Amino acid sequence: MREPSPAVRKPGVGRNGPRLSPRSGILKIAPYVGGDSELPGIAKPIKLASNESALGPSPRAVAAYQECVGRLHRYPDGSHKRLREEIARRHGVDAANIVCGNGSDELLAMLVKAYAGEGDEVLYTAHGFLIYPIAALAAGATPIAAPEKNLRADVDAILSCVTVRTRVVFLANPNNPTGSYVTKDELRRLREGLPDDVLLVIDAAYAEFVTAKDYSPGAELAMESDNVVMTRTFSKIYGLAALRLGWMYGPAHVVDAVNRIRGPFNVNVAALAAGLAALEDVEAKDAALAHNTKWRQWLAAELTGLGLQVFPSVANFLLLRFGGDPKKGSQAADRFLRSQGIILRRVDNYGLPECLRVTIGREEEMRALVANLSRFLAP
């Protein structure tokens, strides 16, 4: 007998009973979409949409990457021993309490998977990184967004959202896409206000760009607490975004839980080699920091002078707010800039439809952006 066409089956019903469906929460996820890299008809657009390194990777990291070509048939070191030891030496922490990942995104997802599930809540701030609710929903947990104050994390608001179901609290510090941060004293107050059975994850992806004296990436809290983890990345100041390399530092029992669920070879050979070389090239890192500090200040001043609201940022990007005139608003600005070969980042999905986010790029890119926005905003 001929099988009925799938098109005439009842919704949710297969040939032999209920149709296969993903676990609860998966279909609620809005997939993460990265910044555009290409524009039709433009060979080499100016990409300022993904908070990538302005200066690119260290020459020593590139050389280490290239040296791996002859070893592609070999598995990587699944323990990441040499890289963990160098990270520990540079940051004054214990190598045994470090886990490396396929970007810090993988580590964030594994932390939720290890500590939250059906019926649990994962807390983050209203304009926090979109990976946090995605990781929560993927684990079957419920994401909860705490209100911010003036596009800045509010410790009291976060603590007021904690319930008996809260299992993980994410705090991006500095935050993406706002560029704001909380001080080390506020960070400690957040930790002290959380129940001991709630995991605080401090996502310090942009820590290397911060020069503020009252900032801490959170290593001290993770060192002295049983429920605090700090995550970091090589994608930003080290310029290794393509290789997907991140790391976390936390208490031994959290490290043990994450190591039990991570893939045995989750970081590839090239990433391990390039990451190690990047750490050793202090001059390249210092040059990247100096460049970012100079041109972030310059760009903020120039764009403020054009009448845009530029939010204070300690990272390698700025958040710009446009006025209420649709002809001069964020959508119109985005269309105009793209027509000129410049890609910024729309942040509608962060609840900021009137804003655009711009990465700090090279000098010629910054000057081109200002010149074109000046043309766009002219009466």
mmCIF file of C-alpha atoms in Angstrom, residues 72-342:
data_model
loop_
_atom_site.group_PDB
_atom_site.id
_atom_site.type_symbol
_atom_site.label_atom_id
_atom_site.label_comp_id
_atom_site.label_asym_id
_atom_site.label_seq_id
_atom_site.Cartn_x
_atom_site.Cartn_y
_atom_site.Cartn_z
ATOM 1 C CA LEU A 72 47.022 18.232 10.825
ATOM 2 C CA HIS A 73 46.845 14.443 11.141
ATOM 3 C CA ARG A 74 47.527 14.631 14.886
ATOM 4 C CA TYR A 75 44.914 15.121 17.578
ATOM 5 C CA PRO A 76 45.348 18.176 19.793
ATOM 6 C CA ASP A 77 46.303 17.915 23.444
ATOM 7 C CA GLY A 78 42.917 17.341 25.053
ATOM 8 C CA SER A 79 44.106 18.724 28.388
ATOM 9 C CA HIS A 80 45.381 22.021 26.867
ATOM 10 C CA LYS A 81 48.235 21.774 29.370
ATOM 11 C CA ARG A 82 50.756 24.235 27.891
ATOM 12 C CA LEU A 83 48.146 26.894 27.167
ATOM 13 C CA ARG A 84 46.563 26.578 30.609
ATOM 14 C CA GLU A 85 49.959 26.893 32.255
ATOM 15 C CA GLU A 86 50.797 30.038 30.291
ATOM 16 C CA ILE A 87 47.377 31.576 31.025
ATOM 17 C CA ALA A 88 47.908 30.803 34.709
ATOM 18 C CA ARG A 89 51.361 32.392 34.674
ATOM 19 C CA ARG A 90 50.139 35.554 32.963
ATOM 20 C CA HIS A 91 47.093 35.998 35.201
ATOM 21 C CA GLY A 92 48.393 34.709 38.529
ATOM 22 C CA VAL A 93 45.907 31.870 38.866
ATOM 23 C CA ASP A 94 46.092 28.081 39.217
ATOM 24 C CA ALA A 95 46.323 26.172 35.920
ATOM 25 C CA ALA A 96 44.328 23.302 37.445
ATOM 26 C CA ASN A 97 41.333 25.636 37.741
ATOM 27 C CA ILE A 98 41.312 26.644 34.063
ATOM 28 C CA VAL A 99 39.247 25.101 31.273
ATOM 29 C CA CYS A 100 39.799 26.045 27.625
ATOM 30 C CA GLY A 101 36.971 26.072 25.132
ATOM 31 C CA ASN A 102 35.969 26.485 21.521
ATOM 32 C CA GLY A 103 35.478 30.186 22.148
ATOM 33 C CA SER A 104 34.090 31.408 25.454
ATOM 34 C CA ASP A 105 30.606 30.826 23.998
ATOM 35 C CA GLU A 106 31.116 27.074 24.345
ATOM 36 C CA LEU A 107 32.101 27.496 27.990
ATOM 37 C CA LEU A 108 29.059 29.666 28.730
ATOM 38 C CA ALA A 109 26.788 27.014 27.234
ATOM 39 C CA MET A 110 28.485 24.204 29.156
ATOM 40 C CA LEU A 111 28.144 26.074 32.441
ATOM 41 C CA VAL A 112 24.381 26.369 31.918
ATOM 42 C CA LYS A 113 24.164 22.743 30.833
ATOM 43 C CA ALA A 114 25.984 21.676 33.991
ATOM 44 C CA TYR A 115 23.923 23.725 36.452
ATOM 45 C CA ALA A 116 20.486 24.513 35.004
ATOM 46 C CA GLY A 117 17.648 22.630 33.362
ATOM 47 C CA GLU A 118 13.872 22.246 33.273
ATOM 48 C CA GLY A 119 12.184 24.419 35.892
ATOM 49 C CA ASP A 120 15.305 26.477 36.588
ATOM 50 C CA GLU A 121 15.979 30.118 35.783
ATOM 51 C CA VAL A 122 19.034 31.760 34.229
ATOM 52 C CA LEU A 123 19.374 35.457 34.986
ATOM 53 C CA TYR A 124 21.090 38.125 32.870
ATOM 54 C CA THR A 125 20.690 41.867 32.306
ATOM 55 C CA ALA A 126 18.218 43.406 29.879
ATOM 56 C CA HIS A 127 20.809 44.364 27.255
ATOM 57 C CA GLY A 128 23.192 41.493 27.983
ATOM 58 C CA PHE A 129 24.868 39.267 25.409
ATOM 59 C CA LEU A 130 22.316 37.262 23.395
ATOM 60 C CA ILE A 131 24.161 33.990 23.953
ATOM 61 C CA TYR A 132 22.882 33.942 27.563
ATOM 62 C CA PRO A 133 19.170 33.385 26.814
ATOM 63 C CA ILE A 134 20.114 31.033 23.986
ATOM 64 C CA ALA A 135 22.185 28.892 26.367
ATOM 65 C CA ALA A 136 19.359 28.906 28.912
ATOM 66 C CA LEU A 137 16.700 27.810 26.434
ATOM 67 C CA ALA A 138 18.980 25.157 24.955
ATOM 68 C CA ALA A 139 19.326 23.617 28.440
ATOM 69 C CA GLY A 140 15.569 23.741 29.025
ATOM 70 C CA ALA A 141 15.821 26.568 31.567
ATOM 71 C CA THR A 142 13.944 29.880 31.558
ATOM 72 C CA PRO A 143 15.931 33.064 30.786
ATOM 73 C CA ILE A 144 15.087 36.066 32.967
ATOM 74 C CA ALA A 145 16.223 39.582 32.044
ATOM 75 C CA ALA A 146 16.885 41.979 34.924
ATOM 76 C CA PRO A 147 16.294 45.689 34.233
ATOM 77 C CA GLU A 148 19.276 47.936 33.629
ATOM 78 C CA LYS A 149 19.709 51.563 34.692
ATOM 79 C CA ASN A 150 20.885 53.925 31.953
ATOM 80 C CA LEU A 151 22.137 50.959 29.879
ATOM 81 C CA ARG A 152 24.231 49.725 32.793
ATOM 82 C CA ALA A 153 23.875 46.616 34.943
ATOM 83 C CA ASP A 154 22.068 47.368 38.216
ATOM 84 C CA VAL A 155 23.201 45.104 41.065
ATOM 85 C CA ASP A 156 20.057 45.754 43.114
ATOM 86 C CA ALA A 157 17.805 44.963 40.146
ATOM 87 C CA ILE A 158 19.691 41.716 39.504
ATOM 88 C CA LEU A 159 19.400 40.623 43.133
ATOM 89 C CA SER A 160 15.697 41.488 43.191
ATOM 90 C CA CYS A 161 15.128 39.055 40.307
ATOM 91 C CA VAL A 162 16.750 36.108 42.090
ATOM 92 C CA THR A 163 14.251 33.409 43.127
ATOM 93 C CA VAL A 164 14.455 29.882 44.503
ATOM 94 C CA ARG A 165 14.587 28.720 40.871
ATOM 95 C CA THR A 166 17.622 30.825 39.924
ATOM 96 C CA ARG A 167 20.638 28.650 39.153
ATOM 97 C CA VAL A 168 22.951 30.825 37.026
ATOM 98 C CA VAL A 169 23.513 34.599 36.852
ATOM 99 C CA PHE A 170 25.395 35.952 33.823
ATOM 100 C CA LEU A 171 27.088 39.335 33.978
ATOM 101 C CA ALA A 172 28.977 40.651 30.945
ATOM 102 C CA ASN A 173 31.559 43.031 32.343
ATOM 103 C CA PRO A 174 32.179 45.092 30.234
ATOM 104 C CA ASN A 175 28.816 44.551 28.606
ATOM 105 C CA ASN A 176 28.150 44.005 24.923
ATOM 106 C CA PRO A 177 26.585 45.970 23.190
ATOM 107 C CA THR A 178 26.486 48.912 25.641
ATOM 108 C CA GLY A 179 30.197 49.130 26.566
ATOM 109 C CA SER A 180 29.337 49.857 30.213
ATOM 110 C CA TYR A 181 30.810 48.112 33.252
ATOM 111 C CA VAL A 182 30.274 47.625 36.969
ATOM 112 C CA THR A 183 33.057 48.373 39.423
ATOM 113 C CA LYS A 184 34.927 45.741 41.408
ATOM 114 C CA ASP A 185 33.063 46.860 44.548
ATOM 115 C CA GLU A 186 29.703 46.427 42.828
ATOM 116 C CA LEU A 187 30.822 43.049 41.542
ATOM 117 C CA ARG A 188 31.662 41.938 45.068
ATOM 118 C CA ARG A 189 28.330 43.221 46.363
ATOM 119 C CA LEU A 190 26.569 41.152 43.712
ATOM 120 C CA ARG A 191 28.453 38.038 44.764
ATOM 121 C CA GLU A 192 27.735 38.638 48.445
ATOM 122 C CA GLY A 193 24.034 39.110 47.728
ATOM 123 C CA LEU A 194 23.622 35.850 45.819
ATOM 124 C CA PRO A 195 22.699 32.544 47.486
ATOM 125 C CA ASP A 196 25.601 30.097 47.667
ATOM 126 C CA ASP A 197 23.799 27.647 45.360
ATOM 127 C CA VAL A 198 23.630 30.160 42.483
ATOM 128 C CA LEU A 199 26.520 30.259 40.012
ATOM 129 C CA LEU A 200 27.759 33.740 39.089
ATOM 130 C CA VAL A 201 29.403 33.778 35.650
ATOM 131 C CA ILE A 202 31.437 36.914 34.947
ATOM 132 C CA ASP A 203 31.916 37.196 31.191
ATOM 133 C CA ALA A 204 35.019 39.380 30.857
ATOM 134 C CA ALA A 205 35.519 39.060 27.097
ATOM 135 C CA TYR A 206 36.588 42.699 26.758
ATOM 136 C CA ALA A 207 38.619 42.951 29.976
ATOM 137 C CA GLU A 208 41.938 43.620 28.230
ATOM 138 C CA PHE A 209 40.604 46.892 26.807
ATOM 139 C CA VAL A 210 39.612 48.363 30.179
ATOM 140 C CA THR A 211 41.911 50.964 31.740
ATOM 141 C CA ALA A 212 39.563 52.133 34.545
ATOM 142 C CA LYS A 213 41.177 51.765 37.971
ATOM 143 C CA ASP A 214 37.959 50.622 39.677
ATOM 144 C CA TYR A 215 37.453 47.669 37.311
ATOM 145 C CA SER A 216 38.203 44.003 37.943
ATOM 146 C CA PRO A 217 37.564 41.129 35.517
ATOM 147 C CA GLY A 218 36.597 38.932 38.468
ATOM 148 C CA ALA A 219 39.560 36.590 38.929
ATOM 149 C CA GLU A 220 39.841 37.446 42.628
ATOM 150 C CA LEU A 221 36.193 36.614 43.276
ATOM 151 C CA ALA A 222 36.509 33.343 41.377
ATOM 152 C CA MET A 223 39.640 32.512 43.358
ATOM 153 C CA GLU A 224 38.023 32.973 46.751
ATOM 154 C CA SER A 225 34.444 31.828 46.055
ATOM 155 C CA ASP A 226 32.792 28.463 45.533
ATOM 156 C CA ASN A 227 30.202 29.806 43.101
ATOM 157 C CA VAL A 228 31.979 32.301 40.824
ATOM 158 C CA VAL A 229 33.471 31.690 37.375
ATOM 159 C CA MET A 230 35.264 34.165 35.110
ATOM 160 C CA THR A 231 35.344 33.592 31.347
ATOM 161 C CA ARG A 232 37.753 35.201 28.852
ATOM 162 C CA THR A 233 38.405 35.057 25.115
ATOM 163 C CA PHE A 234 41.208 35.295 22.550
ATOM 164 C CA SER A 235 38.781 36.671 19.939
ATOM 165 C CA LYS A 236 39.059 40.344 20.845
ATOM 166 C CA ILE A 237 42.367 41.990 21.778
ATOM 167 C CA TYR A 238 44.381 38.954 20.603
ATOM 168 C CA GLY A 239 42.672 38.928 17.192
ATOM 169 C CA LEU A 240 42.045 35.172 17.022
ATOM 170 C CA ALA A 241 38.270 35.236 16.411
ATOM 171 C CA ALA A 242 38.512 32.799 13.482
ATOM 172 C CA LEU A 243 40.163 30.121 15.616
ATOM 173 C CA ARG A 244 37.505 30.119 18.378
ATOM 174 C CA LEU A 245 39.486 30.048 21.612
ATOM 175 C CA GLY A 246 38.363 30.970 25.115
ATOM 176 C CA TRP A 247 38.996 29.990 28.710
ATOM 177 C CA MET A 248 37.350 30.012 32.108
ATOM 178 C CA TYR A 249 38.682 30.119 35.640
ATOM 179 C CA GLY A 250 36.744 28.916 38.653
ATOM 180 C CA PRO A 251 36.550 26.655 41.686
ATOM 181 C CA ALA A 252 37.728 23.067 41.346
ATOM 182 C CA HIS A 253 34.266 21.515 41.611
ATOM 183 C CA VAL A 254 32.915 23.694 38.769
ATOM 184 C CA VAL A 255 35.965 22.931 36.629
ATOM 185 C CA ASP A 256 35.401 19.226 37.295
ATOM 186 C CA ALA A 257 31.747 19.444 36.222
ATOM 187 C CA VAL A 258 32.589 21.275 32.975
ATOM 188 C CA ASN A 259 35.431 18.894 32.130
ATOM 189 C CA ARG A 260 33.012 15.970 32.448
ATOM 190 C CA ILE A 261 30.785 17.298 29.663
ATOM 191 C CA ARG A 262 33.181 19.053 27.300
ATOM 192 C CA GLY A 263 34.401 17.286 24.190
ATOM 193 C CA PRO A 264 37.776 15.554 24.591
ATOM 194 C CA PHE A 265 39.351 17.594 21.758
ATOM 195 C CA ASN A 266 37.232 20.751 21.876
ATOM 196 C CA VAL A 267 40.138 23.101 21.029
ATOM 197 C CA ASN A 268 42.044 22.506 17.805
ATOM 198 C CA VAL A 269 45.820 22.346 17.327
ATOM 199 C CA ALA A 270 46.090 25.692 15.527
ATOM 200 C CA ALA A 271 44.083 27.534 18.187
ATOM 201 C CA LEU A 272 46.231 26.127 20.974
ATOM 202 C CA ALA A 273 49.462 27.089 19.202
ATOM 203 C CA ALA A 274 48.332 30.560 18.156
ATOM 204 C CA GLY A 275 46.855 31.275 21.576
ATOM 205 C CA LEU A 276 50.112 30.377 23.300
ATOM 206 C CA ALA A 277 52.119 32.588 20.935
ATOM 207 C CA ALA A 278 49.650 35.473 21.325
ATOM 208 C CA LEU A 279 50.063 35.409 25.105
ATOM 209 C CA GLU A 280 53.823 35.594 24.732
ATOM 210 C CA ASP A 281 53.685 38.604 22.377
ATOM 211 C CA VAL A 282 53.098 41.284 24.984
ATOM 212 C CA GLU A 283 54.170 44.055 22.584
ATOM 213 C CA ALA A 284 51.356 43.224 20.153
ATOM 214 C CA LYS A 285 48.796 43.227 22.943
ATOM 215 C CA ASP A 286 50.044 46.566 24.276
ATOM 216 C CA ALA A 287 49.919 48.077 20.794
ATOM 217 C CA ALA A 288 46.321 46.901 20.367
ATOM 218 C CA LEU A 289 45.327 48.441 23.695
ATOM 219 C CA ALA A 290 47.014 51.767 22.911
ATOM 220 C CA HIS A 291 45.384 51.910 19.476
ATOM 221 C CA ASN A 292 41.951 51.140 20.872
ATOM 222 C CA THR A 293 42.185 53.687 23.675
ATOM 223 C CA LYS A 294 43.309 56.465 21.312
ATOM 224 C CA TRP A 295 40.755 55.894 18.571
ATOM 225 C CA ARG A 296 37.836 55.112 20.892
ATOM 226 C CA GLN A 297 38.329 58.529 22.504
ATOM 227 C CA TRP A 298 38.772 60.220 19.139
ATOM 228 C CA LEU A 299 35.708 58.591 17.604
ATOM 229 C CA ALA A 300 33.507 59.334 20.636
ATOM 230 C CA ALA A 301 34.458 63.008 20.489
ATOM 231 C CA GLU A 302 33.925 63.259 16.721
ATOM 232 C CA LEU A 303 30.526 61.549 16.753
ATOM 233 C CA THR A 304 29.351 63.555 19.741
ATOM 234 C CA GLY A 305 30.292 66.645 17.778
ATOM 235 C CA LEU A 306 27.986 65.467 14.984
ATOM 236 C CA GLY A 307 25.068 65.459 17.426
ATOM 237 C CA LEU A 308 24.875 61.721 18.124
ATOM 238 C CA GLN A 309 24.487 60.355 21.638
ATOM 239 C CA VAL A 310 27.584 58.258 22.283
ATOM 240 C CA PHE A 311 27.383 56.074 25.364
ATOM 241 C CA PRO A 312 30.523 55.772 27.519
ATOM 242 C CA SER A 313 32.432 52.599 26.673
ATOM 243 C CA VAL A 314 35.472 50.836 28.110
ATOM 244 C CA ALA A 315 35.569 48.164 25.392
ATOM 245 C CA ASN A 316 36.566 48.153 21.703
ATOM 246 C CA PHE A 317 33.258 49.505 20.447
ATOM 247 C CA LEU A 318 30.826 52.383 20.910
ATOM 248 C CA LEU A 319 27.036 52.401 21.065
ATOM 249 C CA LEU A 320 25.472 55.295 19.140
ATOM 250 C CA ARG A 321 21.930 56.577 19.565
ATOM 251 C CA PHE A 322 20.293 58.429 16.679
ATOM 252 C CA GLY A 323 17.466 60.967 16.927
ATOM 253 C CA GLY A 324 13.766 60.478 16.351
ATOM 254 C CA ASP A 325 13.690 61.762 12.759
ATOM 255 C CA PRO A 326 13.233 58.613 10.616
ATOM 256 C CA LYS A 327 15.204 60.251 7.801
ATOM 257 C CA LYS A 328 18.178 60.619 10.151
ATOM 258 C CA GLY A 329 17.529 57.571 12.355
ATOM 259 C CA SER A 330 19.489 54.375 12.878
ATOM 260 C CA GLN A 331 17.858 52.425 10.054
ATOM 261 C CA ALA A 332 18.413 55.189 7.535
ATOM 262 C CA ALA A 333 21.991 55.626 8.764
ATOM 263 C CA ASP A 334 22.631 51.915 8.407
ATOM 264 C CA ARG A 335 21.318 51.886 4.846
ATOM 265 C CA PHE A 336 23.387 54.934 3.902
ATOM 266 C CA LEU A 337 26.603 53.605 5.427
ATOM 267 C CA ARG A 338 26.160 50.253 3.703
ATOM 268 C CA SER A 339 25.725 52.048 0.402
ATOM 269 C CA GLN A 340 29.131 53.590 1.105
ATOM 270 C CA GLY A 341 30.710 50.244 1.952
ATOM 271 C CA ILE A 342 30.639 50.569 5.779
#
